[in-house]
Structures are given as C-alpha cells and as structure tokens.
Coordinates of C-alpha atoms in Angstrom, one line a residue:
M102 CA 79.1 101.6 -64.9
K103 CA 78.8 99.5 -61.9
K104 CA 77.3 95.9 -62.5
R105 CA 74.2 95.3 -60.8
V106 CA 74.1 92.1 -58.6
A107 CA 71.1 90.0 -57.4
L108 CA 72.4 88.4 -54.3
V109 CA 71.2 85.0 -52.9
L110 CA 72.2 84.1 -49.4
G111 CA 71.8 80.5 -48.2
S112 CA 70.9 78.8 -44.9
G113 CA 73.5 77.1 -42.8
G114 CA 73.1 78.2 -39.0
A115 CA 76.1 80.0 -37.7
R116 CA 78.0 79.9 -40.9
G117 CA 75.6 82.5 -42.1
Y118 CA 78.0 85.0 -40.6
A119 CA 80.1 84.4 -43.6
H120 CA 77.6 86.2 -45.6
I121 CA 78.7 89.4 -44.1
G122 CA 82.3 89.1 -45.4
V123 CA 81.0 88.1 -48.8
I124 CA 78.8 91.4 -48.9
E125 CA 81.9 93.3 -47.9
E126 CA 84.0 91.9 -50.6
I127 CA 81.3 92.4 -53.2
E128 CA 80.9 95.9 -52.4
K129 CA 84.6 96.6 -52.0
R130 CA 85.0 95.5 -55.7
G131 CA 82.5 98.1 -56.9
Y132 CA 79.5 95.7 -57.6
D133 CA 76.0 97.2 -56.9
I134 CA 73.8 94.9 -54.9
A135 CA 70.4 95.7 -56.4
C136 CA 68.3 92.9 -54.6
V137 CA 68.6 90.1 -52.0
A138 CA 66.9 86.9 -51.5
G139 CA 67.8 84.9 -48.4
C140 CA 66.9 81.8 -46.4
S141 CA 67.3 81.4 -42.4
M142 CA 70.6 83.2 -41.5
G143 CA 70.7 84.4 -45.0
A144 CA 67.3 86.0 -44.8
V145 CA 68.5 87.7 -41.3
V146 CA 71.7 88.9 -42.8
G147 CA 70.1 89.8 -46.0
G148 CA 67.2 91.8 -44.3
I149 CA 69.6 93.7 -42.0
Y150 CA 71.7 94.6 -45.2
A151 CA 68.7 95.8 -46.8
A152 CA 67.6 98.0 -44.1
G153 CA 71.2 99.6 -44.1
K154 CA 72.1 98.3 -40.7
L155 CA 74.7 95.8 -41.4
D156 CA 77.6 97.6 -39.7
E157 CA 75.6 97.8 -36.3
Y158 CA 74.8 94.1 -36.6
R159 CA 78.3 93.2 -37.3
N160 CA 79.6 95.3 -34.4
W161 CA 77.1 93.6 -32.0
I162 CA 77.8 90.0 -33.0
E163 CA 81.7 90.5 -33.2
S164 CA 81.3 91.6 -29.6
L165 CA 79.8 88.2 -28.4
D166 CA 81.9 85.7 -26.7
Y167 CA 80.8 82.1 -25.7
L168 CA 79.2 83.4 -22.4
D169 CA 77.2 86.0 -24.1
V170 CA 75.7 83.7 -26.6
L171 CA 74.7 81.4 -23.7
R172 CA 73.0 84.3 -22.1
L173 CA 71.0 85.2 -25.2
V174 CA 69.6 81.6 -24.9
D175 CA 65.9 81.8 -23.7
V176 CA 64.8 78.1 -22.9
S177 CA 61.7 76.9 -24.3
F178 CA 60.1 73.5 -23.5
R179 CA 57.7 73.6 -26.5
L180 CA 58.6 72.9 -30.2
G181 CA 62.0 73.9 -29.9
A182 CA 65.0 74.6 -27.6
I183 CA 65.1 78.4 -27.7
R184 CA 62.3 80.8 -28.0
G185 CA 64.6 83.4 -29.8
E186 CA 63.1 86.4 -28.1
K187 CA 66.3 87.8 -26.8
V188 CA 68.4 87.2 -30.0
F189 CA 65.6 88.6 -32.3
G190 CA 64.7 91.3 -29.8
Q191 CA 68.3 92.6 -30.1
I192 CA 67.9 92.5 -34.0
R193 CA 64.7 94.4 -33.7
K194 CA 66.5 97.1 -31.8
I195 CA 69.2 97.3 -34.4
V196 CA 66.9 97.3 -37.4
G197 CA 64.0 99.0 -36.0
E198 CA 60.3 98.7 -37.2
I199 CA 60.3 98.6 -40.8
N200 CA 58.2 96.8 -43.7
I201 CA 60.0 95.0 -46.4
E202 CA 58.3 97.3 -49.1
D203 CA 60.1 100.3 -47.4
L204 CA 63.5 98.8 -47.8
R205 CA 66.1 100.4 -50.0
I206 CA 66.3 97.5 -52.2
P207 CA 64.0 94.4 -53.2
Y208 CA 64.2 91.8 -50.6
T209 CA 62.7 88.3 -50.1
A210 CA 62.8 86.0 -47.2
V211 CA 61.9 82.3 -47.6
A212 CA 60.1 80.2 -44.9
T213 CA 58.3 77.0 -45.0
D214 CA 54.7 76.6 -44.1
L215 CA 54.4 73.4 -42.2
T216 CA 50.5 73.5 -41.9
N217 CA 50.0 73.7 -45.7
Q218 CA 53.4 72.1 -46.5
Q219 CA 54.5 74.9 -48.9
E220 CA 57.3 77.4 -49.6
I221 CA 56.4 81.1 -48.4
W222 CA 58.1 84.1 -49.7
F223 CA 58.1 87.3 -47.7
Q224 CA 58.3 90.3 -50.1
E225 CA 56.0 92.8 -48.1
G226 CA 55.1 93.2 -44.5
C227 CA 57.1 93.2 -41.4
L228 CA 60.8 92.6 -41.9
H229 CA 61.3 91.4 -38.4
Q230 CA 58.5 88.8 -38.7
A231 CA 59.8 87.6 -42.1
M232 CA 63.3 87.1 -40.7
R233 CA 62.1 85.5 -37.5
A234 CA 59.9 83.1 -39.7
S235 CA 62.6 82.1 -42.1
A236 CA 65.3 81.4 -39.3
A237 CA 62.8 79.2 -37.2
I238 CA 65.5 76.3 -37.5
P239 CA 63.5 73.0 -36.5
S240 CA 64.5 71.8 -33.0
L241 CA 66.4 74.8 -32.2
F242 CA 64.2 77.9 -32.5
T243 CA 60.4 77.8 -31.9
P244 CA 58.1 78.0 -35.0
V245 CA 56.4 81.4 -35.7
M246 CA 52.5 81.2 -35.8
Q247 CA 50.9 83.3 -38.5
G248 CA 47.0 83.0 -38.4
N249 CA 46.5 79.2 -38.8
R250 CA 50.1 78.6 -40.3
M251 CA 53.0 77.3 -38.4
L252 CA 56.2 78.8 -40.2
V253 CA 59.7 77.4 -39.8
D254 CA 63.1 77.7 -41.5
G255 CA 62.7 77.9 -45.3
G256 CA 65.8 75.6 -45.7
L257 CA 63.4 72.8 -45.3
L258 CA 62.3 73.3 -49.0
N259 CA 64.6 75.8 -50.4
P260 CA 68.0 76.5 -48.6
L261 CA 69.4 78.5 -51.5
P262 CA 66.4 80.6 -53.0
I263 CA 67.6 81.6 -56.5
V264 CA 64.1 81.7 -58.2
P265 CA 63.0 84.9 -56.3
V266 CA 65.7 87.0 -58.0
V267 CA 65.8 85.4 -61.6
S268 CA 63.2 88.1 -62.7
S269 CA 65.1 91.1 -61.3
H270 CA 67.0 91.6 -64.6
C271 CA 70.4 92.3 -62.8
D272 CA 73.6 91.9 -64.5
L273 CA 74.8 89.1 -62.4
I274 CA 73.3 86.5 -59.9
I275 CA 75.5 85.7 -57.2
A276 CA 74.6 82.9 -54.9
V277 CA 76.3 82.0 -51.5
N278 CA 76.0 78.3 -50.7
L279 CA 76.6 77.6 -47.0
N280 CA 76.6 73.8 -47.5
S281 CA 79.5 73.0 -49.8
T282 CA 81.2 69.7 -49.4
N283 CA 84.3 70.2 -51.8
Q284 CA 86.2 73.3 -50.5
K285 CA 88.9 71.5 -48.7
Q286 CA 91.4 74.2 -49.1
Y287 CA 89.7 76.7 -46.7
Q288 CA 90.2 76.6 -42.9
L289 CA 88.5 78.8 -40.2
P290 CA 91.1 81.4 -39.4
V291 CA 92.4 81.9 -35.9
I292 CA 91.4 85.3 -34.4
Q293 CA 93.0 85.8 -31.1
R294 CA 90.5 87.1 -28.5
P295 CA 90.8 87.4 -24.6
P296 CA 89.3 84.2 -22.8
A297 CA 85.6 85.1 -21.8
F298 CA 86.1 84.6 -18.2
K299 CA 89.1 86.7 -17.9
S300 CA 87.5 89.6 -20.0
R301 CA 84.3 89.5 -17.8
F302 CA 86.5 89.5 -14.5
D303 CA 88.6 92.4 -15.6
N304 CA 85.4 94.3 -16.5
L305 CA 83.6 93.6 -13.5
V306 CA 86.8 94.8 -11.5
R307 CA 86.8 97.9 -13.1
S308 CA 83.0 98.5 -12.7
L309 CA 83.6 98.1 -9.0
G310 CA 85.9 101.0 -9.1
S311 CA 88.5 99.6 -6.7
H312 CA 91.5 97.3 -6.7
L313 CA 91.4 96.3 -3.1
P314 CA 91.8 92.7 -2.4
F315 CA 88.4 92.3 -1.0
R316 CA 86.9 93.8 -4.2
R317 CA 88.8 91.5 -6.4
K318 CA 87.5 88.5 -4.5
Q319 CA 84.0 89.7 -4.6
A320 CA 84.3 90.1 -8.2
E321 CA 85.7 86.8 -8.7
Q322 CA 82.9 85.1 -6.7
L323 CA 80.3 87.1 -8.7
L324 CA 81.7 86.0 -12.0
L325 CA 82.0 82.3 -10.9
L326 CA 78.4 82.4 -10.0
E327 CA 77.3 83.9 -13.4
Q328 CA 79.5 81.2 -15.2
E329 CA 77.9 78.3 -13.2
A330 CA 74.4 79.7 -13.7
L331 CA 75.0 79.9 -17.6
Q332 CA 76.4 76.4 -17.7
A333 CA 73.6 75.0 -15.7
Q334 CA 71.1 76.7 -18.3
A335 CA 72.9 75.2 -21.1
A336 CA 72.7 71.8 -19.3
D337 CA 69.0 72.3 -18.9
I338 CA 68.4 73.1 -22.6
N339 CA 70.2 70.1 -24.1
P340 CA 73.8 68.4 -24.1
W341 CA 74.5 69.9 -27.7
L342 CA 75.2 73.2 -26.0
E343 CA 77.6 71.5 -23.6
S344 CA 79.4 70.0 -26.8
A345 CA 79.7 73.4 -28.4
E346 CA 82.7 74.6 -26.0
P347 CA 84.9 77.0 -28.0
E348 CA 87.9 74.8 -27.5
A349 CA 86.2 71.7 -28.9
Q350 CA 87.7 70.1 -32.0
Q351 CA 86.0 67.8 -34.6
P352 CA 87.2 64.3 -34.3
A353 CA 90.1 63.6 -36.9
A354 CA 89.2 61.4 -39.7
A355 CA 90.2 57.8 -39.1
P356 CA 92.7 56.3 -41.6
E357 CA 91.4 53.8 -44.2
K358 CA 91.0 50.2 -42.9
A359 CA 90.3 47.1 -44.7
G360 CA 86.6 46.2 -44.9
A361 CA 85.4 49.9 -44.0
P362 CA 82.1 50.8 -45.4
K363 CA 82.1 53.3 -48.4
S364 CA 79.4 55.7 -49.5
A365 CA 77.8 55.8 -52.9
T366 CA 80.7 58.2 -54.1
G367 CA 83.4 55.8 -53.0
S368 CA 84.6 57.6 -49.9
F369 CA 85.0 55.8 -46.6
I370 CA 82.4 56.2 -44.1
I371 CA 83.8 57.0 -40.6
D372 CA 82.1 54.9 -37.9
N373 CA 83.4 56.7 -34.8
V374 CA 82.1 60.2 -35.6
G375 CA 78.4 60.9 -34.8
P376 CA 76.0 63.3 -33.2
A377 CA 76.4 63.8 -29.4
S378 CA 72.8 64.2 -28.7
L379 CA 69.2 64.2 -30.1
L380 CA 69.4 67.8 -31.1
D381 CA 72.8 67.2 -32.7
L382 CA 71.4 64.3 -34.6
I383 CA 68.2 66.5 -36.0
N384 CA 70.6 69.1 -36.9
Q385 CA 73.0 67.1 -38.8
S386 CA 70.1 65.4 -40.6
F387 CA 68.7 68.7 -41.5
E388 CA 72.1 69.9 -42.9
V389 CA 72.4 66.6 -45.0
M390 CA 69.0 67.6 -46.4
Q391 CA 70.0 71.0 -47.0
T392 CA 73.2 70.0 -48.9
S393 CA 71.2 67.9 -51.2
L394 CA 68.4 70.5 -51.8
A395 CA 70.9 73.2 -52.6
Q396 CA 72.5 71.1 -55.2
Y397 CA 69.2 70.7 -57.0
K398 CA 68.5 74.4 -56.8
I399 CA 72.0 75.3 -58.4
A400 CA 71.4 72.6 -61.2
G401 CA 68.0 74.0 -61.9
Y402 CA 68.9 77.7 -61.9
P403 CA 72.7 78.1 -62.1
P404 CA 73.9 81.5 -60.9
D405 CA 76.5 83.4 -62.7
I406 CA 78.8 83.3 -59.7
L407 CA 78.6 80.6 -56.9
I408 CA 80.4 81.2 -53.7
N409 CA 80.8 78.0 -51.7
V410 CA 81.3 78.1 -47.9
P411 CA 82.5 74.8 -46.6
K412 CA 80.0 73.5 -44.1
R413 CA 82.9 71.6 -42.2
V414 CA 84.2 74.9 -40.9
C415 CA 82.0 75.1 -38.0
R416 CA 79.1 73.5 -36.5
F417 CA 75.5 74.5 -37.2
F418 CA 75.1 76.4 -33.7
E419 CA 78.7 77.9 -33.0
F420 CA 77.2 81.4 -33.1
Y421 CA 80.3 82.8 -31.1
K422 CA 82.7 82.5 -34.0
A423 CA 81.5 85.6 -35.9
P424 CA 84.8 87.3 -36.4
E425 CA 86.3 84.1 -37.9
L426 CA 83.4 83.3 -40.2
I427 CA 83.1 86.9 -41.5
A428 CA 86.9 86.7 -42.3
L429 CA 86.5 83.5 -44.0
G430 CA 83.5 84.6 -46.0
R431 CA 85.5 87.7 -47.3
E432 CA 88.4 85.3 -48.1
I433 CA 86.3 82.8 -50.2
A434 CA 84.4 85.6 -52.0
S435 CA 87.8 87.4 -52.9
D436 CA 89.2 84.1 -54.5
T437 CA 85.9 83.5 -56.3
L438 CA 85.5 86.9 -57.8
D439 CA 89.1 86.8 -58.7
R440 CA 88.5 83.7 -60.7
Y441 CA 85.4 85.1 -62.2
E442 CA 87.1 88.5 -63.3
S443 CA 90.0 86.8 -64.7
E444 CA 87.8 84.8 -67.0
Q445 CA 85.9 87.9 -68.2
S446 CA 89.0 89.8 -68.8

C-alpha cells in the first residue's frame, strides 16, 4: 500500500522551481501525495499540482529564456517593481478558474496580512487569488488587496508552513526547505540551451518564409530592436535585473585573512560581496529572515523527511533557470529519499 504524504513546499523565489523535481521524484517512488501546503513559489507550484496542471506549467517555464522572462515583466511604480499580471495571467490560463475546495487534494496557501499583521491561510475560495497573494514578494510583486487587507508573501511570517498539514493524518510529512545553508555538495547542473538571441533570430527568419539576404537583414534588425527594448525595460525597473544576466557569476569567496571579521558561528565574513542595488538589498534581507524563520518552524514541528535545497544555487529572481532547478530538485530529493528508505529497511 502506498504511503500517504503531506507535502510542504517552502518559499524561495526562483528556487521554487526545484519543487517540481521533488514532486516528480516523490511520485516516481510510489508515494501518494495526499495534501499540500505552500508559501510563495511553494504555493504556486503546490496549487498547480493540486489542480493537475503541473506538466503544462513545467512545459511553459522550461521554454522560457532570459528574454522571455523580461517580456513577462510588467513594470509598476507603486509598492513593487512588477504588477505580475502577465505572469499570473499565464498561470490562470494553465490552471483555469477553480476554487480550492474543488481541487483533487486538500491545499493550503499561506500569505501575510500586513494590515492586521497576521498569517493568513487560504483553504477555500479562488485558487488563483490565493497563489497570487502568497507569492506577492515584497519589493518585487505588488501586494494583493482583499477588502481592507493588504496581502503579501507568506514568507514574511511562515516560509515553511508545516502546521497546516499536521492534522492531515498522513503517513509522512515531507517538507522542502529552499533556504538551506549547509548543502555544499550540490551545484546547479549545466543544461545546454541555444543562446536566446540566436534562437529568436532563427525563429524570426523562418517566420518570414525566405532566406533571401534582405530578409535576413530585416529579421536581424527587428530582433535587435526587440532586445534593446527589453533591456531598456529592465533598466527602467531597477539595476537588479541588469545584474541577473544569465552569464553572471557569483563572486568567489575571498581567502581568509588576518583580522577579518567573523560571524557568530565563527565563519569569516566576506566584505567584498554585497547587494548590487536597493532591491537586491531588500531581497537579500528577506532571504536572511526566511532562513532564520524556517529553522524555527522545522524545530517546532520536525517533518519526517526534510529536503534541503541550498539557497546559494541561484539568486532569488533568476526565473529563467527552470530546467536546471527542476533537475537539481529531483537530484536532492532522490538522495534524501535514498537515505530515508535505507534507514527504514
């Protein structure tokens, strides 16, 4: 008989794509996911899974390159850099209009009510609104107004919502923490994909239906104009998007040096690594807070299986890395479940 699993999917920006790989590995091993609770990207992936549309969502996000992600950015000048209507509009197309109580398994999305300063659980009502509210990352996505309440990312109060599934009476609680700091053996896999510019150029040439020289020149000019417009859009939002180029690498850690400051844990603090912009500063601060809160949640309600995804594998907003993050989630889940199953045998 299949073991019934209560699945908890944590928040962590783009790293939330790893949840898809985790779900695939859990199902591959014959476990039955009987309920799901999620926060932020965990709420999005969990909601789409509960609606039975995860394959369609995966196909869409794996098709996005860097320029596609920029095209989905709808600039806002109020309470967030991005309105999110393009991104969540596409998610609405995939999932359709459905209420939480009509999903095939119980589902909880966690958001934060800034007005009343409290945690909100969505367990009924519009699935789309629940996902959008839970994923309203402060400074990145604009908040969701619901009556007199302003709703933002649930990660402000509960980045790993284990409590909603405690009463589910499942055989196992599996929690996926996207803010781990101690999984140094894992690296983001390298997946070869055609450069965005070349791919768009080839597609545009084919759409013109001719290989005549003047046609190729016209296609190249059109593509250059598109790329320049998208880059200008990114610059208008904030320099943090400019710093998220696909080829950008995190600075290497500096060697130990005499007199370098140490943290409370004794590790050396690197003084040449820091946020590139105000939004980057806010997001890094948000992640530090989530990391600490997640540890408290794990200590208070230890799950049967904890799958730790290291937060250093990608930056909070690198949403063009879906194939790599899905593969990484599957790898970490496989290793974690191997250890659990060997202990049970």
